[in-house]
């Protein structure tokens, strides 16, 4: 009975962070972020070697069979280093989509390919999660037509999982006839968005075996919200750590600036806001697997709260760095933009809080 | 992470819910730490102690329930009382600050003598720390205790002493070793408030009530064994108490109680028949605060686990008082806004005050600023967070202007 990480989880988080620190020094990050696709084959391979691809895939399908808390720790590390790697959609939401709405055969066919890093699935959730953009898909005679904007992890994806308004999801192959995928670079150059235009595309799988497809879709949404919250936690922690380090080293008026209370208090405020977020993210992640009655509320609240705290930390940490913080030189802006992205993806905080109210039965959906 | 409710936990949850359902009429209003507990509060306290819903992990020989430390059990109990909006028992300076201090650094004799009557609500304590010349700079305390024929003889003045006008006992920080350095010259004494030479003068606060006092000491004699730890250890003991004071002031269960109370108000139809909870702008304000309260409660669970495992949470602990008191004030602010102009009615004196939501929320709204200042102000907390939590350098000392001290 404990509220905390296991030794293994601590180790996992640290080794992933060590790996990313090693692979993503600023000049490398700059280079990988430049194209804005949110994907780099070598980094992707390395993450696979650490077991990230099959993190949530059950062991029988070739994965590690770990849980959402482990996924959140991975997301935190990826956010900390602003890693240009598909994760939230490709390795968390897609897996949960197959697990909650795929039939046995679909799971047997696709989960091992995800775990092997071969199927990299971009995912579009517009409408159901409060994202803006086009979201008009129709399935007629087994063919998919219409438009869906803002797919996550879509850069260099092998497949797209497109949610229909009724909660079913269609898997389509990138490059198949009738599929036009337009890569849109986002302000966060470490993660792209893809706009999909479909003209009679044939899905390779239709995930529809849940009794309640909308509820299954919401669980996928919640899993995504938890990892985006964790991503912000990591990015904000990175910005705070760097602000504290800078405050300990930059000298003005003959003193290190961290000895000025004005600066010290900015750091103290960031720590005070951010520290409780860690436990909040842990709990929200854990609840997805272990506390079903609180899972939806915890996920939406964590996403919303981290968005608010993340925005404050992003501003304050930049400010502590003075003019340097505003430059491209330090690369602090990669985390800043990560936080910007996480806030809007899968619904902004107002929408998430609305969903939390619905989950608690305060109001009707 | 393992928060699985075992059958034992589930049974406890059902048991607490059933207890609350059966006894809710016997419960006093939540809060009430600012006055002497009345018969109703004392009886309620006794009932909670008997069932182990209060002082659950305090050993039986000191008057507690003697259950092993279990984070989930404590959370289940706290949650059940918050959900029901029922008083979880008395929280005052003796129970929440002195008792854990004695458990940590007191002698066996002190634990046996003081903990039982204190947690039953029979013995009320006040805290003699602040002086006119030393508030934030607590270690500069000048109240002097000289040793004479087996007694400390105390002379000096304390200020802002909450509850001193009805307290039975005081824990006092005073200077016993004037020739030692500032921090090394202090001791922590326990003394009855009816000792000759103590004079308490009430100070009216912004709430219109006299919640704290000035306390004067003239040749007050206290046997030398009424000390916690040794002479010169006062700064250490005072900080143990401050650690618990800051946890109390940032208590997330109190925040949860408030949140629930506000939600209940917002669920009531207003004069136009509409509920505020149905209006997006009001609901969002409540939800924002709920998100923060959830974060605070999860964080508290993490701290409880770390404490149980003997880990010092450092930064995680330093933020609690600042975070919790600021959040408490924002909750009270929302409550006032929800009540609108009917919330302006204010009669702070006498018994009715306790039963009138408008007055109690107005008092909380103001008193919360007191809590933001007391127990080490927000600025002092930020110094601690910055320096001890994050490792930033201390502020260089500035010279005191000539002729000032
Ligand atoms: C409701 C209430 C109940 C209280 N109950 C008790 C009690 O029971 N027993 C008791 O002993 N005391 C009690 N106190 C006193 C309380 O501990 C002090 O008020 C508090 O420590 C601040 O001291 P001060 O009032 O002298 O303010 P000061 O220390 O003069 O502070 C004034 C302002 O200066 C700021 N400041 C001071 N030093 C620094 C610094 N180094 N860096 C940045 N800012 C600084 C403070 O943050 C504050 O904003 C209570 C106070 C209140 C409001």
Short mmCIF file of C-alpha atoms in Angstrom, two decimals, chain A residues 91-353:
data_model
loop_
_atom_site.label_atom_id
_atom_site.label_comp_id
_atom_site.label_asym_id
_atom_site.label_seq_id
_atom_site.Cartn_x
_atom_site.Cartn_y
_atom_site.Cartn_z
CA UNK A 91 2.49 4.11 -28.61
CA UNK A 92 -0.17 4.87 -26.03
CA UNK A 93 -3.49 5.82 -27.60
CA UNK A 94 -3.18 3.44 -30.56
CA UNK A 95 -2.39 0.53 -28.26
CA UNK A 96 -5.28 1.39 -25.96
CA UNK A 97 -7.55 1.70 -29.00
CA UNK A 98 -6.76 -1.84 -30.10
CA UNK A 99 -7.06 -3.13 -26.57
CA UNK A 100 -10.40 -1.51 -25.88
CA UNK A 101 -12.11 -1.91 -29.26
CA UNK A 102 -10.11 -4.29 -31.42
CA UNK A 103 -11.20 -7.91 -31.75
CA UNK A 104 -8.82 -10.77 -30.92
CA UNK A 105 -7.67 -11.13 -34.49
CA UNK A 106 -7.00 -7.42 -34.92
CA UNK A 107 -5.01 -7.40 -31.70
CA UNK A 108 -3.01 -10.42 -32.82
CA UNK A 109 -2.28 -8.78 -36.10
CA UNK A 110 -1.44 -5.23 -35.05
CA UNK A 111 -0.15 -5.12 -31.49
CA UNK A 112 3.02 -7.12 -32.29
CA UNK A 113 3.74 -4.76 -35.18
CA UNK A 114 3.39 -1.75 -32.90
CA UNK A 115 5.65 -3.41 -30.34
CA UNK A 116 8.24 -4.07 -33.03
CA UNK A 117 8.24 -0.43 -34.06
CA UNK A 118 7.01 -1.31 -37.55
CA UNK A 119 3.51 0.13 -37.31
CA UNK A 120 3.73 3.79 -36.41
CA UNK A 121 0.20 5.01 -36.12
CA UNK A 122 -0.87 8.64 -36.27
CA UNK A 123 -4.19 9.21 -34.58
CA UNK A 124 -7.01 11.64 -35.14
CA UNK A 125 -9.50 12.33 -32.45
CA UNK A 126 -11.09 15.58 -33.55
CA UNK A 127 -14.51 16.36 -32.21
CA UNK A 128 -14.48 13.67 -29.53
CA UNK A 129 -11.77 15.38 -27.51
CA UNK A 130 -12.61 19.00 -28.22
CA UNK A 131 -9.92 19.65 -30.76
CA UNK A 132 -10.63 22.28 -33.37
CA UNK A 133 -10.36 21.76 -37.12
CA UNK A 134 -12.21 19.69 -39.68
CA UNK A 135 -13.76 16.50 -38.41
CA UNK A 136 -16.19 15.21 -40.98
CA UNK A 137 -15.65 11.57 -41.81
CA UNK A 138 -18.20 9.18 -43.28
CA UNK A 139 -17.99 5.46 -43.63
CA UNK A 140 -20.09 4.31 -46.57
CA UNK A 141 -20.00 0.83 -48.01
CA UNK A 142 -16.78 0.11 -46.18
CA UNK A 143 -15.08 3.18 -47.66
CA UNK A 144 -13.98 6.22 -45.76
CA UNK A 145 -14.38 9.75 -47.07
CA UNK A 146 -14.11 13.25 -45.72
CA UNK A 147 -11.57 15.28 -43.77
CA UNK A 148 -9.94 14.99 -40.37
CA UNK A 149 -7.47 17.61 -39.14
CA UNK A 150 -4.72 17.60 -36.58
CA UNK A 151 -3.70 13.95 -36.35
CA UNK A 152 -1.03 13.49 -33.72
CA UNK A 153 2.20 11.59 -34.37
CA UNK A 154 1.34 11.68 -38.05
CA UNK A 155 4.75 12.68 -39.44
CA UNK A 156 6.25 9.69 -41.26
CA UNK A 157 3.47 7.50 -39.89
CA UNK A 158 2.86 4.13 -41.52
CA UNK A 159 -0.84 4.20 -40.66
CA UNK A 160 -3.55 6.52 -39.46
CA UNK A 161 -6.23 5.67 -36.97
CA UNK A 162 -9.19 7.94 -37.64
CA UNK A 163 -12.01 8.16 -35.14
CA UNK A 164 -15.55 8.41 -36.41
CA UNK A 165 -18.11 10.56 -34.59
CA UNK A 166 -19.79 7.40 -33.24
CA UNK A 167 -16.63 6.25 -31.46
CA UNK A 168 -15.53 3.58 -33.93
CA UNK A 169 -12.05 3.91 -35.37
CA UNK A 170 -10.76 3.09 -38.83
CA UNK A 171 -7.16 2.16 -39.51
CA UNK A 172 -5.91 3.20 -42.89
CA UNK A 173 -2.58 2.81 -44.54
CA UNK A 174 -0.54 5.89 -45.34
CA UNK A 175 -0.16 6.13 -49.09
CA UNK A 176 -3.13 3.91 -49.91
CA UNK A 177 -5.40 5.00 -52.76
CA UNK A 178 -7.73 7.83 -51.70
CA UNK A 179 -5.54 8.90 -48.77
CA UNK A 180 -4.01 12.37 -48.83
CA UNK A 181 -1.98 13.20 -45.74
CA UNK A 182 -0.69 16.76 -45.47
CA UNK A 183 2.01 17.36 -42.92
CA UNK A 184 1.52 20.64 -41.05
CA UNK A 185 4.47 21.84 -39.02
CA UNK A 186 3.34 23.01 -35.61
CA UNK A 187 4.85 25.68 -33.38
CA UNK A 188 6.38 22.72 -31.55
CA UNK A 189 8.81 21.52 -34.18
CA UNK A 190 9.30 18.31 -32.25
CA UNK A 191 5.74 17.21 -33.01
CA UNK A 192 3.83 17.65 -36.25
CA UNK A 193 0.14 17.58 -37.06
CA UNK A 194 -1.28 15.89 -40.10
CA UNK A 195 -4.42 16.84 -41.99
CA UNK A 196 -6.13 13.92 -43.66
CA UNK A 197 -8.31 14.09 -46.76
CA UNK A 198 -9.96 10.84 -47.66
CA UNK A 199 -11.77 9.95 -50.85
CA UNK A 200 -13.18 6.46 -50.61
CA UNK A 201 -10.17 5.03 -48.75
CA UNK A 202 -10.43 1.38 -47.70
CA UNK A 203 -9.65 0.79 -44.00
CA UNK A 204 -7.38 -2.13 -43.21
CA UNK A 205 -9.14 -2.54 -39.88
CA UNK A 206 -12.25 -1.20 -38.27
CA UNK A 207 -12.13 -1.14 -34.47
CA UNK A 208 -15.71 -1.65 -33.41
CA UNK A 209 -15.91 -4.54 -31.01
CA UNK A 210 -16.66 -2.57 -27.91
CA UNK A 211 -20.27 -2.67 -26.64
CA UNK A 212 -20.06 1.04 -26.08
CA UNK A 213 -17.78 2.53 -28.74
CA UNK A 214 -18.03 6.08 -27.39
CA UNK A 215 -16.99 4.96 -23.92
CA UNK A 216 -14.09 3.01 -25.41
CA UNK A 217 -13.07 6.11 -27.38
CA UNK A 218 -13.18 8.20 -24.23
CA UNK A 219 -10.84 5.78 -22.50
CA UNK A 220 -8.39 6.22 -25.36
CA UNK A 221 -8.79 9.98 -25.10
CA UNK A 222 -8.14 9.82 -21.34
CA UNK A 223 -4.98 7.77 -21.82
CA UNK A 224 -3.80 10.41 -24.27
CA UNK A 225 -4.62 13.21 -21.88
CA UNK A 226 -2.62 11.57 -19.10
CA UNK A 227 0.51 11.25 -21.22
CA UNK A 228 0.19 14.82 -22.50
CA UNK A 229 -0.06 15.98 -18.89
CA UNK A 230 3.04 13.95 -18.09
CA UNK A 231 4.80 15.44 -21.10
CA UNK A 232 4.09 18.93 -19.77
CA UNK A 233 5.29 17.90 -16.33
CA UNK A 234 8.63 16.87 -17.83
CA UNK A 235 8.98 19.94 -20.02
CA UNK A 236 8.10 22.28 -17.15
CA UNK A 237 10.48 20.50 -14.78
CA UNK A 238 13.22 20.95 -17.34
CA UNK A 239 12.51 24.67 -17.56
CA UNK A 240 12.49 25.03 -13.77
CA UNK A 241 15.76 23.10 -13.38
CA UNK A 242 17.40 25.30 -15.96
CA UNK A 243 16.03 28.49 -14.40
CA UNK A 244 17.44 27.47 -11.00
CA UNK A 245 20.81 26.59 -12.52
CA UNK A 246 20.92 29.90 -14.38
CA UNK A 247 19.90 31.84 -11.27
CA UNK A 248 22.80 30.21 -9.45
CA UNK A 249 25.32 31.30 -12.04
CA UNK A 250 24.35 34.59 -13.68
CA UNK A 251 25.86 37.63 -11.90
CA UNK A 252 24.37 41.13 -11.88
CA UNK A 253 25.01 43.98 -9.43
CA UNK A 254 27.90 41.90 -8.12
CA UNK A 255 25.65 39.06 -6.92
CA UNK A 256 24.29 35.88 -8.44
CA UNK A 257 20.75 36.75 -9.43
CA UNK A 258 19.30 33.82 -7.45
CA UNK A 259 20.16 35.74 -4.27
CA UNK A 260 17.67 38.44 -5.26
CA UNK A 261 14.38 37.56 -3.68
CA UNK A 262 12.50 38.65 -6.76
CA UNK A 263 14.25 35.93 -8.74
CA UNK A 264 14.24 33.43 -5.91
CA UNK A 265 10.49 33.83 -5.53
CA UNK A 266 9.89 33.21 -9.20
CA UNK A 267 11.70 29.91 -8.77
CA UNK A 268 9.91 29.13 -5.50
CA UNK A 269 6.57 29.82 -7.16
CA UNK A 270 7.36 27.51 -10.02
CA UNK A 271 8.39 24.73 -7.63
CA UNK A 272 5.30 25.25 -5.49
CA UNK A 273 3.00 24.93 -8.48
CA UNK A 274 4.81 22.09 -10.14
CA UNK A 275 5.69 19.79 -7.26
CA UNK A 276 2.12 18.65 -6.48
CA UNK A 277 1.60 18.01 -10.21
CA UNK A 278 3.93 15.06 -10.03
CA UNK A 279 1.69 13.14 -7.66
CA UNK A 280 -1.35 14.25 -9.63
CA UNK A 281 0.04 12.78 -12.84
CA UNK A 282 1.05 9.57 -11.08
CA UNK A 283 -2.42 9.17 -9.70
CA UNK A 284 -4.18 9.98 -12.96
CA UNK A 285 -2.01 7.42 -14.77
CA UNK A 286 -2.50 4.79 -12.10
CA UNK A 287 -6.26 5.38 -12.10
CA UNK A 288 -6.47 4.46 -15.80
CA UNK A 289 -5.46 0.92 -14.92
CA UNK A 290 -6.65 0.52 -11.36
CA UNK A 291 -9.42 2.96 -10.41
CA UNK A 292 -11.93 2.89 -13.29
CA UNK A 293 -14.53 5.01 -11.51
CA UNK A 294 -12.09 7.92 -11.20
CA UNK A 295 -10.11 7.42 -14.39
CA UNK A 296 -11.96 9.91 -16.58
CA UNK A 297 -12.09 12.65 -13.99
CA UNK A 298 -8.45 12.23 -12.97
CA UNK A 299 -7.20 12.26 -16.57
CA UNK A 300 -9.12 15.38 -17.57
CA UNK A 301 -8.22 17.24 -14.40
CA UNK A 302 -4.54 16.35 -14.74
CA UNK A 303 -4.49 17.50 -18.35
CA UNK A 304 -6.19 20.80 -17.49
CA UNK A 305 -4.17 21.53 -14.37
CA UNK A 306 -0.84 20.75 -15.99
CA UNK A 307 -1.80 23.03 -18.87
CA UNK A 308 -2.36 25.91 -16.45
CA UNK A 309 0.75 25.27 -14.37
CA UNK A 310 2.80 24.57 -17.49
CA UNK A 311 1.89 27.93 -18.97
CA UNK A 312 2.97 29.77 -15.79
CA UNK A 313 6.23 27.86 -15.48
CA UNK A 314 6.97 28.38 -19.17
CA UNK A 315 6.67 32.14 -18.74
CA UNK A 316 8.48 32.44 -15.41
CA UNK A 317 11.39 30.20 -16.38
CA UNK A 318 11.90 32.16 -19.59
CA UNK A 319 11.78 35.40 -17.62
CA UNK A 320 14.41 34.22 -15.11
CA UNK A 321 16.79 33.82 -18.04
CA UNK A 322 16.40 37.46 -19.09
CA UNK A 323 17.19 38.25 -22.74
CA UNK A 324 18.92 34.89 -23.05
CA UNK A 325 15.64 33.18 -22.35
CA UNK A 326 14.07 34.91 -25.32
CA UNK A 327 16.80 33.90 -27.73
CA UNK A 328 17.03 30.76 -29.79
CA UNK A 329 20.51 30.24 -28.33
CA UNK A 330 19.59 28.36 -25.17
CA UNK A 331 16.93 26.21 -26.78
CA UNK A 332 14.70 26.74 -23.78
CA UNK A 333 11.93 27.42 -26.25
CA UNK A 334 11.73 23.77 -27.27
CA UNK A 335 10.21 22.96 -23.89
CA UNK A 336 8.17 26.16 -23.97
CA UNK A 337 6.58 25.05 -27.24
CA UNK A 338 6.13 21.49 -26.04
CA UNK A 339 3.96 22.94 -23.27
CA UNK A 340 2.12 25.09 -25.78
CA UNK A 341 1.35 22.01 -27.88
CA UNK A 342 0.27 19.78 -24.99
CA UNK A 343 -2.24 22.38 -23.84
CA UNK A 344 -4.29 22.42 -27.04
CA UNK A 345 -3.93 18.82 -28.18
CA UNK A 346 -6.85 16.57 -27.15
CA UNK A 347 -8.76 19.56 -25.83
CA UNK A 348 -7.75 22.71 -23.95
CA UNK A 349 -8.21 23.07 -20.21
CA UNK A 350 -11.75 24.47 -20.40
CA UNK A 351 -12.89 21.48 -22.41
CA UNK A 352 -11.03 19.06 -20.12
CA UNK A 353 -12.62 20.58 -17.02
#
